[in-house]
Coordinates of N, CA and C in Angstrom, one line a residue:
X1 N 80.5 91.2 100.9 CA 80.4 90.3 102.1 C 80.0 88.9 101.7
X2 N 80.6 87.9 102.2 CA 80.8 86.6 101.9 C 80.8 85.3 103.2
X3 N 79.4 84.7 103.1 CA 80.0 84.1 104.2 C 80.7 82.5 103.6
X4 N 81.5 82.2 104.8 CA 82.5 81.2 103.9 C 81.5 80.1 103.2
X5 N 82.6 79.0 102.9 CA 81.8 77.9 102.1 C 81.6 77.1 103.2
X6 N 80.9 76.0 103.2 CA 80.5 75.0 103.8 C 82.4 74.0 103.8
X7 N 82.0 73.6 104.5 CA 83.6 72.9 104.6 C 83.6 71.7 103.0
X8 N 82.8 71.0 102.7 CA 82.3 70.0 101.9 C 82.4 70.8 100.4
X9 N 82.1 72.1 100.8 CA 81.9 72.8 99.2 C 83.3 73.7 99.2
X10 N 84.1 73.6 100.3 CA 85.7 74.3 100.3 C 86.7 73.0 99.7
X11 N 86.4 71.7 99.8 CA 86.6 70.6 99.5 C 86.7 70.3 98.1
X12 N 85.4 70.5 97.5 CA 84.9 70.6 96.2 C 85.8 71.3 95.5
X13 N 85.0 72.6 95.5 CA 86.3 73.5 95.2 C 87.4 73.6 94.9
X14 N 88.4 72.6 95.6 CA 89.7 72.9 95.3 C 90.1 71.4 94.6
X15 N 89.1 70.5 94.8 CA 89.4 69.0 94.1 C 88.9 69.8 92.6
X16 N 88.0 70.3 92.3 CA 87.4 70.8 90.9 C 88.5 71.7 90.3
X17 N 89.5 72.0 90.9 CA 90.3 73.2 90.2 C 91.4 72.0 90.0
X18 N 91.4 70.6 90.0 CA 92.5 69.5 89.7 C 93.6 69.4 90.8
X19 N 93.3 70.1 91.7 CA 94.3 69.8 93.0 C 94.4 68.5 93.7
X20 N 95.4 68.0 94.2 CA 95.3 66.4 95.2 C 95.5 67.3 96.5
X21 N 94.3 66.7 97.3 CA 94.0 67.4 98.4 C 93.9 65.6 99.6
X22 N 94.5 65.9 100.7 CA 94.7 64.9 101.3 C 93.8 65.8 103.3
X23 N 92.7 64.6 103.4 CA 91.8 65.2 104.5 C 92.5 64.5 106.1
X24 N 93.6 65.3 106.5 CA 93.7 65.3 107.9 C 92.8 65.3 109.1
X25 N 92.8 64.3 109.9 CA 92.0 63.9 111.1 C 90.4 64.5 110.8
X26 N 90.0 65.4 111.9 CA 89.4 66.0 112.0 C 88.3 67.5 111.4
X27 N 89.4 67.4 110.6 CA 89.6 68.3 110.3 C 88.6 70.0 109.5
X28 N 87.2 69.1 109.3 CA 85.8 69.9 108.8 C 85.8 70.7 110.3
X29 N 86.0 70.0 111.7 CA 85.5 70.5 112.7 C 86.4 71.4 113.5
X30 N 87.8 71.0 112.7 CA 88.9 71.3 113.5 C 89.1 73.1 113.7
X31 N 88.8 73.9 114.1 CA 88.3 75.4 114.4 C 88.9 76.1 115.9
X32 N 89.3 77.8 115.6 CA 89.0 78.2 116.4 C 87.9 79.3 117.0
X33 N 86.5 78.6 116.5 CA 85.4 79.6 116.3 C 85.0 79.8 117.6
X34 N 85.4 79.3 118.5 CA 85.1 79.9 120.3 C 85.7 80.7 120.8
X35 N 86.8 81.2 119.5 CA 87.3 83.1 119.6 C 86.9 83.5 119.2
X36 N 86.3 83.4 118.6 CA 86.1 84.9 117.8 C 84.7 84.3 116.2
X37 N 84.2 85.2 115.6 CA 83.3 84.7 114.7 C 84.2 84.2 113.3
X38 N 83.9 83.8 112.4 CA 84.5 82.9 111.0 C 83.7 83.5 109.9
X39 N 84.3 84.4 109.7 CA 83.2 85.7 108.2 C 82.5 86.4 108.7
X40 N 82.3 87.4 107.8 CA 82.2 87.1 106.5 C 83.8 87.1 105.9
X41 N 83.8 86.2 105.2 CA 85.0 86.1 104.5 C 85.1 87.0 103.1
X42 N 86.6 87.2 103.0 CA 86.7 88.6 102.0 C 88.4 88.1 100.9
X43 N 88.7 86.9 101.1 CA 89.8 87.0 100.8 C 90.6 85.5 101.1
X44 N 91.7 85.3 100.2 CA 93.0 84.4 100.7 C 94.1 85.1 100.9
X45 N 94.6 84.3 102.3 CA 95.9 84.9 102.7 C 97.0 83.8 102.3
X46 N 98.3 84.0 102.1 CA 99.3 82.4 101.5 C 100.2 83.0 103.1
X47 N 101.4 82.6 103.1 CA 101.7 82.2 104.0 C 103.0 81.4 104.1
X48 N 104.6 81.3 104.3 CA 105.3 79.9 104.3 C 105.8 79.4 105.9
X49 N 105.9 78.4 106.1 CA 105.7 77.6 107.1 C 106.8 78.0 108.2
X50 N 108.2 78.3 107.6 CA 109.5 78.4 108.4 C 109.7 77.1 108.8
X51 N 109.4 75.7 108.0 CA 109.5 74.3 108.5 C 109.8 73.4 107.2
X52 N 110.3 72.5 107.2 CA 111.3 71.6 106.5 C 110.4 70.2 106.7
X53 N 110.1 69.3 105.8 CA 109.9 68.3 105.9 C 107.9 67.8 105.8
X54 N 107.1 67.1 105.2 CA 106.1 67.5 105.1 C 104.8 66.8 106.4
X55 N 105.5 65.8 106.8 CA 104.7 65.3 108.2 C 104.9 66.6 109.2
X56 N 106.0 66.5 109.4 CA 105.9 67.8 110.6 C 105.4 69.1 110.3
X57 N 105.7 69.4 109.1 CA 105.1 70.7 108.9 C 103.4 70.4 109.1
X58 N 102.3 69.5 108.6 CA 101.5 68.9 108.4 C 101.0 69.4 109.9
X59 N 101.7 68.5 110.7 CA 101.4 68.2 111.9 C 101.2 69.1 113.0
X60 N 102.5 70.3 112.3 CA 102.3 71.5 113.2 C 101.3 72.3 112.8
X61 N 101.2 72.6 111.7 CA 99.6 73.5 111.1 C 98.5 73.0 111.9
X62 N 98.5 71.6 111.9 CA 97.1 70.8 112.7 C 97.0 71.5 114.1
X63 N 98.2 71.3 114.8 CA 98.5 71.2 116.4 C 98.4 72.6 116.9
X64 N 99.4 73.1 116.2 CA 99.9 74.6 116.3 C 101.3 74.5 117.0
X65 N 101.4 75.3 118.2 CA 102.7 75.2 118.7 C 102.1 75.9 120.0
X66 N 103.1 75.8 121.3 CA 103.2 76.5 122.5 C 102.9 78.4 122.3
X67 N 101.5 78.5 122.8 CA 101.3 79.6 122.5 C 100.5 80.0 121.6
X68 N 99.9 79.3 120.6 CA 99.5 79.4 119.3 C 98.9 78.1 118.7
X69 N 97.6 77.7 119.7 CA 97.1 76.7 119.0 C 96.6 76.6 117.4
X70 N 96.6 75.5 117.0 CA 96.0 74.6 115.6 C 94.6 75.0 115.6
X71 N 94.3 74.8 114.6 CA 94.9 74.9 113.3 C 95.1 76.5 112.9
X72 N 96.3 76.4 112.2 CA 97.1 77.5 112.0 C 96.7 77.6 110.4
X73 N 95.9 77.2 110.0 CA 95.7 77.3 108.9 C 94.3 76.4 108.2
X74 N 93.9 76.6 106.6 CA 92.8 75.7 106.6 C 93.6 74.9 105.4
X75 N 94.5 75.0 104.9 CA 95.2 73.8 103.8 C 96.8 74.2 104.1
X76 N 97.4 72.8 103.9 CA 99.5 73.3 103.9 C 99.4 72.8 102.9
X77 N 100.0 73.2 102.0 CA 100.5 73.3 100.9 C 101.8 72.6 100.4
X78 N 102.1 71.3 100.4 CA 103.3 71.1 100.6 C 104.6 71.0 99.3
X79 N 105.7 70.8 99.4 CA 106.5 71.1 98.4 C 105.7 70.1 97.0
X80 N 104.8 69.0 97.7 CA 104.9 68.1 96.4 C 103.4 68.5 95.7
X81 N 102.7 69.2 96.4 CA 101.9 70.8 95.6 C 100.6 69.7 96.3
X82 N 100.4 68.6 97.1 CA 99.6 68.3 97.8 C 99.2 69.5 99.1
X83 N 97.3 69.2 99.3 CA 96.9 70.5 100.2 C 96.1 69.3 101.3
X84 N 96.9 69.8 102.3 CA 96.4 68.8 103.6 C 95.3 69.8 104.5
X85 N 94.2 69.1 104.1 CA 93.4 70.1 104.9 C 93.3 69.7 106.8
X86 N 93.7 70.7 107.1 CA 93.7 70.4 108.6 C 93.1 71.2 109.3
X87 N 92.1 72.0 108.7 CA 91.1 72.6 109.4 C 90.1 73.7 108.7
X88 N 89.1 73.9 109.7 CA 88.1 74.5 108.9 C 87.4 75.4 109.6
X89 N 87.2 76.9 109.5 CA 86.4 77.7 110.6 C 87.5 78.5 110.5
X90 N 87.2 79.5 112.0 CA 88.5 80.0 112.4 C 89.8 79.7 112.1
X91 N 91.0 80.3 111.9 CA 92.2 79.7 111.8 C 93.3 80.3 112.7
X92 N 94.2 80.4 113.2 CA 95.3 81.2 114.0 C 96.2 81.3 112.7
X93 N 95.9 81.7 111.5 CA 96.6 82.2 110.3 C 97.1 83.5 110.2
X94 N 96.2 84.5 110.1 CA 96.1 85.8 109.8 C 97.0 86.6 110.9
X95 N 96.3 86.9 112.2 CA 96.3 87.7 113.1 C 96.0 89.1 112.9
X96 N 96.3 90.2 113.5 CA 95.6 91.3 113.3 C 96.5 91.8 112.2
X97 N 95.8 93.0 111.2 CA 96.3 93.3 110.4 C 95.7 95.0 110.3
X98 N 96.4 95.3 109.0 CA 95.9 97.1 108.8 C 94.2 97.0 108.0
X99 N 93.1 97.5 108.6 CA 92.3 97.6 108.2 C 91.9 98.4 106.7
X100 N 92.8 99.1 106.5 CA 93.3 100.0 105.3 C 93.4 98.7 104.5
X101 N 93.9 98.0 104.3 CA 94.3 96.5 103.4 C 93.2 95.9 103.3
X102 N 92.5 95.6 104.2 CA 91.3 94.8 103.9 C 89.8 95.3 103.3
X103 N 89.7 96.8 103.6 CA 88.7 97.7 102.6 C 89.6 97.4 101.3
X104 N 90.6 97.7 100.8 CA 91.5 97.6 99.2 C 91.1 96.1 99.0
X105 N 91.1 95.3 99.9 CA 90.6 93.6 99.6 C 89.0 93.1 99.0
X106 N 88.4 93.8 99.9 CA 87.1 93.7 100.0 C 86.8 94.6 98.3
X107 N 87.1 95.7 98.1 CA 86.9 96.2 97.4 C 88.1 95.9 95.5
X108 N 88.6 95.3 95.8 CA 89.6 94.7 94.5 C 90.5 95.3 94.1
X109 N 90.9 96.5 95.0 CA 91.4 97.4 94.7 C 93.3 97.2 94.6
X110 N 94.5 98.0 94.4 CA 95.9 97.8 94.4 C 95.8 98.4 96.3
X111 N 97.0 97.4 96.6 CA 96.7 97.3 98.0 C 97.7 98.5 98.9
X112 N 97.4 99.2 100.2 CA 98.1 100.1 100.3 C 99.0 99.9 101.0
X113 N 100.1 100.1 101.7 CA 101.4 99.5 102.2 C 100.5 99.5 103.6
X114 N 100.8 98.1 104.7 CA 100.5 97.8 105.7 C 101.5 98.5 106.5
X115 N 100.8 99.8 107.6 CA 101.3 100.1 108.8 C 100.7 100.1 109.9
X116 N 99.5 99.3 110.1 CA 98.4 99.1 111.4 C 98.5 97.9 111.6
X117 N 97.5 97.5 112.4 CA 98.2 95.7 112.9 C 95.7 96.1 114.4
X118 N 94.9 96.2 113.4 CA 94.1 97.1 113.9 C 92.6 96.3 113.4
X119 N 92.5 95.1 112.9 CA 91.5 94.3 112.9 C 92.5 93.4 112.2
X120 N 91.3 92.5 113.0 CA 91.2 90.8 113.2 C 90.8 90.2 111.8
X121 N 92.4 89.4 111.0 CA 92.1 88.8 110.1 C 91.9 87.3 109.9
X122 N 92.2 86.7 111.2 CA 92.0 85.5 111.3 C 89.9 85.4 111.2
X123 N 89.1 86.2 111.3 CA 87.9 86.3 110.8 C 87.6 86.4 109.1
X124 N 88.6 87.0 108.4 CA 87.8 87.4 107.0 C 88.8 86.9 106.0
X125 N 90.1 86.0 106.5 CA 90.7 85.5 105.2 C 90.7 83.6 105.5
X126 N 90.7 82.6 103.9 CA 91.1 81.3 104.2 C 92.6 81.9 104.3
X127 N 93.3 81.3 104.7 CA 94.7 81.0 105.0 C 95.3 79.6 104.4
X128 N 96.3 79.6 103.4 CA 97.1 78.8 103.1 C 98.7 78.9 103.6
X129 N 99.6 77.6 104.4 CA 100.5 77.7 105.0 C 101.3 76.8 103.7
X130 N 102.3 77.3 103.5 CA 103.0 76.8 102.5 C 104.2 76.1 102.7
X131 N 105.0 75.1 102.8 CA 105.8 74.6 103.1 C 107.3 75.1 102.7
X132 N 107.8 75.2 103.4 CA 109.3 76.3 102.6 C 110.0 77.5 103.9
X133 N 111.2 76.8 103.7 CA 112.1 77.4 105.5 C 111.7 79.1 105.4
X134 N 111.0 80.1 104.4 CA 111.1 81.3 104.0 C 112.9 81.8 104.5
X135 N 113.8 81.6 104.1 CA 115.1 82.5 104.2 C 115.1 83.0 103.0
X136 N 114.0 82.9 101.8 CA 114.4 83.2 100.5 C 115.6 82.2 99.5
X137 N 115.8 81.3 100.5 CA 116.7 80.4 99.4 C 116.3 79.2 99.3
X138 N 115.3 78.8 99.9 CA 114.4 77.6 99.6 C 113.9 77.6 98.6
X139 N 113.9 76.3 97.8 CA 113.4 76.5 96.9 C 112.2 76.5 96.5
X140 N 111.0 77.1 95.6 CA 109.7 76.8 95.4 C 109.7 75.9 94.3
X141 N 109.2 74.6 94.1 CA 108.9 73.8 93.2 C 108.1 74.4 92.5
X142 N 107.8 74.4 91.2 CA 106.8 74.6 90.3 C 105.8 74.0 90.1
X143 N 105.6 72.7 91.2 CA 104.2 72.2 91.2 C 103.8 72.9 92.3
X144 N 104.7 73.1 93.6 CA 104.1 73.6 94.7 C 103.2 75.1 94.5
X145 N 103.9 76.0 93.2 CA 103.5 77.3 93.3 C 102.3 77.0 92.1
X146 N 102.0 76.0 91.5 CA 101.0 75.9 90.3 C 99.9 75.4 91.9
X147 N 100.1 74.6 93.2 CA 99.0 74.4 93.7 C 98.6 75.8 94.6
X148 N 99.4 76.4 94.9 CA 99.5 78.0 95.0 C 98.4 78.4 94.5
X149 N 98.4 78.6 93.4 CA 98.1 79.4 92.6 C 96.6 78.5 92.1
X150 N 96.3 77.3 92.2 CA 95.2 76.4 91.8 C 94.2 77.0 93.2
X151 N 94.8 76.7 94.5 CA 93.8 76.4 95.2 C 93.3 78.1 96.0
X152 N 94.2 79.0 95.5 CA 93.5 80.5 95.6 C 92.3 80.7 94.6
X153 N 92.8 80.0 93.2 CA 91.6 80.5 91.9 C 90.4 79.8 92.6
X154 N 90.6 78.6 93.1 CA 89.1 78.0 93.8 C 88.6 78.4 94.4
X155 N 89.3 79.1 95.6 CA 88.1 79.7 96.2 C 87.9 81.3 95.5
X156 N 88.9 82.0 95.1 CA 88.3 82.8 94.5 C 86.9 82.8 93.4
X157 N 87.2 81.9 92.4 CA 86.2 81.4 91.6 C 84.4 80.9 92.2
X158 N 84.7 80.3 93.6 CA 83.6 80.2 94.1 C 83.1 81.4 94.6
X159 N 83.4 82.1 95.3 CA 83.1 83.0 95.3 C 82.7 84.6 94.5
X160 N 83.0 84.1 93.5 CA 83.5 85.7 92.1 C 83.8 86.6 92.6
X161 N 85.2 86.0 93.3 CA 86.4 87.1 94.0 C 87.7 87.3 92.5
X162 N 88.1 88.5 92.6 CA 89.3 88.3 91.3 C 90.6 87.8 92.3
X163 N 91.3 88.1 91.2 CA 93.3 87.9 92.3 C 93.1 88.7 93.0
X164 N 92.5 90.0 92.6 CA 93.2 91.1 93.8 C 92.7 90.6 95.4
X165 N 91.7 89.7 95.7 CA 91.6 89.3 96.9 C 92.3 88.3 97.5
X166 N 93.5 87.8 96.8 CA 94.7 87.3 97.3 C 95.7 88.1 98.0
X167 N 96.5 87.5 98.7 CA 97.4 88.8 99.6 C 98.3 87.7 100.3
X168 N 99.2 88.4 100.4 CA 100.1 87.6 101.0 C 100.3 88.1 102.7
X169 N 100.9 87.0 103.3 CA 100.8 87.3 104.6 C 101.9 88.9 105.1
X170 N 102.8 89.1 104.3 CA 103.7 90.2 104.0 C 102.7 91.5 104.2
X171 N 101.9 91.4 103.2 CA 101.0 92.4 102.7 C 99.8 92.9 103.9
X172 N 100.0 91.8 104.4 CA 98.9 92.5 105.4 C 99.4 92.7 107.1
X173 N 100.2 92.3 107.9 CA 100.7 92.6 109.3 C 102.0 93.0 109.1
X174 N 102.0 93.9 109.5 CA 103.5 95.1 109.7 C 104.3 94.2 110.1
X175 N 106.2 93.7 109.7 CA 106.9 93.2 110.0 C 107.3 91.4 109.8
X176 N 106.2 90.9 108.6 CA 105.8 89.8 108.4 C 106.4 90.1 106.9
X177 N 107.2 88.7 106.5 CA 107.6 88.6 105.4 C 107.8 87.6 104.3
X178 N 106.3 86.9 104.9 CA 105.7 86.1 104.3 C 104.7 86.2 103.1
X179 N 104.7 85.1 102.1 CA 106.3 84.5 101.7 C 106.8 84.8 100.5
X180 N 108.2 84.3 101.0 CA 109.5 84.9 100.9 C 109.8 84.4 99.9
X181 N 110.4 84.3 98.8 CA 111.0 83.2 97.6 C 110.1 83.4 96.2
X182 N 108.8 84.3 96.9 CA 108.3 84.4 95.1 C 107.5 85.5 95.1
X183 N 107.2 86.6 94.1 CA 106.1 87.8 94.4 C 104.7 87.4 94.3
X184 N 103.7 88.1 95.6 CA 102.6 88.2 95.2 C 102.0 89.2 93.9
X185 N 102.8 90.1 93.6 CA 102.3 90.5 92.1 C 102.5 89.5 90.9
X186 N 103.4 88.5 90.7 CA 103.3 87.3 89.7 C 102.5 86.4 90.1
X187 N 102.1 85.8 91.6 CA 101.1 84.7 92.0 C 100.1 85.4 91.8
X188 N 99.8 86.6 92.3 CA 98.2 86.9 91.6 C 98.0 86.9 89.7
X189 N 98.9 87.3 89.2 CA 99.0 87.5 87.9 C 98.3 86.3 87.4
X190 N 99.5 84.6 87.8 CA 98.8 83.6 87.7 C 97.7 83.5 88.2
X191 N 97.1 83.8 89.2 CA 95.8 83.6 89.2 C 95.0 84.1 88.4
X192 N 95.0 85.2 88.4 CA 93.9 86.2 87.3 C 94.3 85.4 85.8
X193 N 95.3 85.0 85.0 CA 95.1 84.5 84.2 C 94.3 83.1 84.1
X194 N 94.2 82.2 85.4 CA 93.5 81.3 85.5 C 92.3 81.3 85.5
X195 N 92.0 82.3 86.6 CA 90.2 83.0 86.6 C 89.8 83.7 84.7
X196 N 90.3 83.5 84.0 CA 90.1 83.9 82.9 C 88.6 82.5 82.2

């Protein structure tokens, strides 16, 4: 059990792991903690955007969309491996997932195939939204997947979480196939060789 970082030391964090991180509006306060509680935190979740272009994508994570307010995440990730933080607390990232996955999280464990949708993950993971249409033929730049893979090891590292507390958004709500274009058994790999 983990309660999150301070927004200032989630900041830290991922500037200390050599990332360019760029601070949108509001965004330490930007939350949706008047749903629901924000940790203990147990994990990162990644995530790709289904959006093209890096203002809008930016903009939508902030805002959210009809039905699904902002922030939809706590960093985007975007193709040019910059992390726009646009929010901090709560996130509309996660949504409910298989509780069976989050004990194997919590615990470091290989993760078991998601068929519940039976607690609330937007409580116990940061969320990274990654820029990329997910049809699987977009392409991932190699800086974008090195900031991938930089700003999971940060918080993991802050924490003395390993890779296995990474997860992709695939991995954890039935019918989600996020993201698309690269495995989370190679992005954790890179991380655990980083956490070395």
């Amino acid at each position: 059990m983990a309660p999150p970082m301070s927004a200032n030391g989630f900041l830290d964090a991922l500037r200390d792991e050599g990332l360019t991180v760029a601070e949108v509006g509001d965004w330490r306060t930007h939350n949706r903690n008047h749903k629901g509680p924000w940790g203990p935190v147990h994990g990162v979740m990644i995530h790709h955007t289904v959006t093209k272009g890096r203002d809008h994508t930016v903009r939508l994570c902030q805002e959210g969309r009809p039905g699904l307010p902002g922030p939809l995440c706590h960093g985007v990730i975007t193709k040019d491996g910059c992390v726009h933080l646009v929010g901090y607390g709560r996130a509309n990232h996660a949504g409910k997932g298989d509780r069976d996955v989050l004990r194997a999280v919590i615990a470091e464990k290989a993760l078991p195939h998601d068929n519940q949708a039976n607690v609330d993950g937007n409580t116990h993971f940061y969320g990274f939204e990654c820029e990329n249409l997910g049809d699987g033929k977009d392409p991932w730049p190699e800086t974008q997947l090195l900031a991938i893979e930089k700003a999971a090891a940060a918080i993991c590292r802050r924490h003395g979480w390993t890779a296995r507390s990474v997860i992709g958004h695939l991995e954890w709500q039935p019918g989600k196939v996020d993201p698309r274009g690269f495995s989370m058994k190679t992005m954790r790999a890179r991380i655990a060789e980083r956490l070395k």
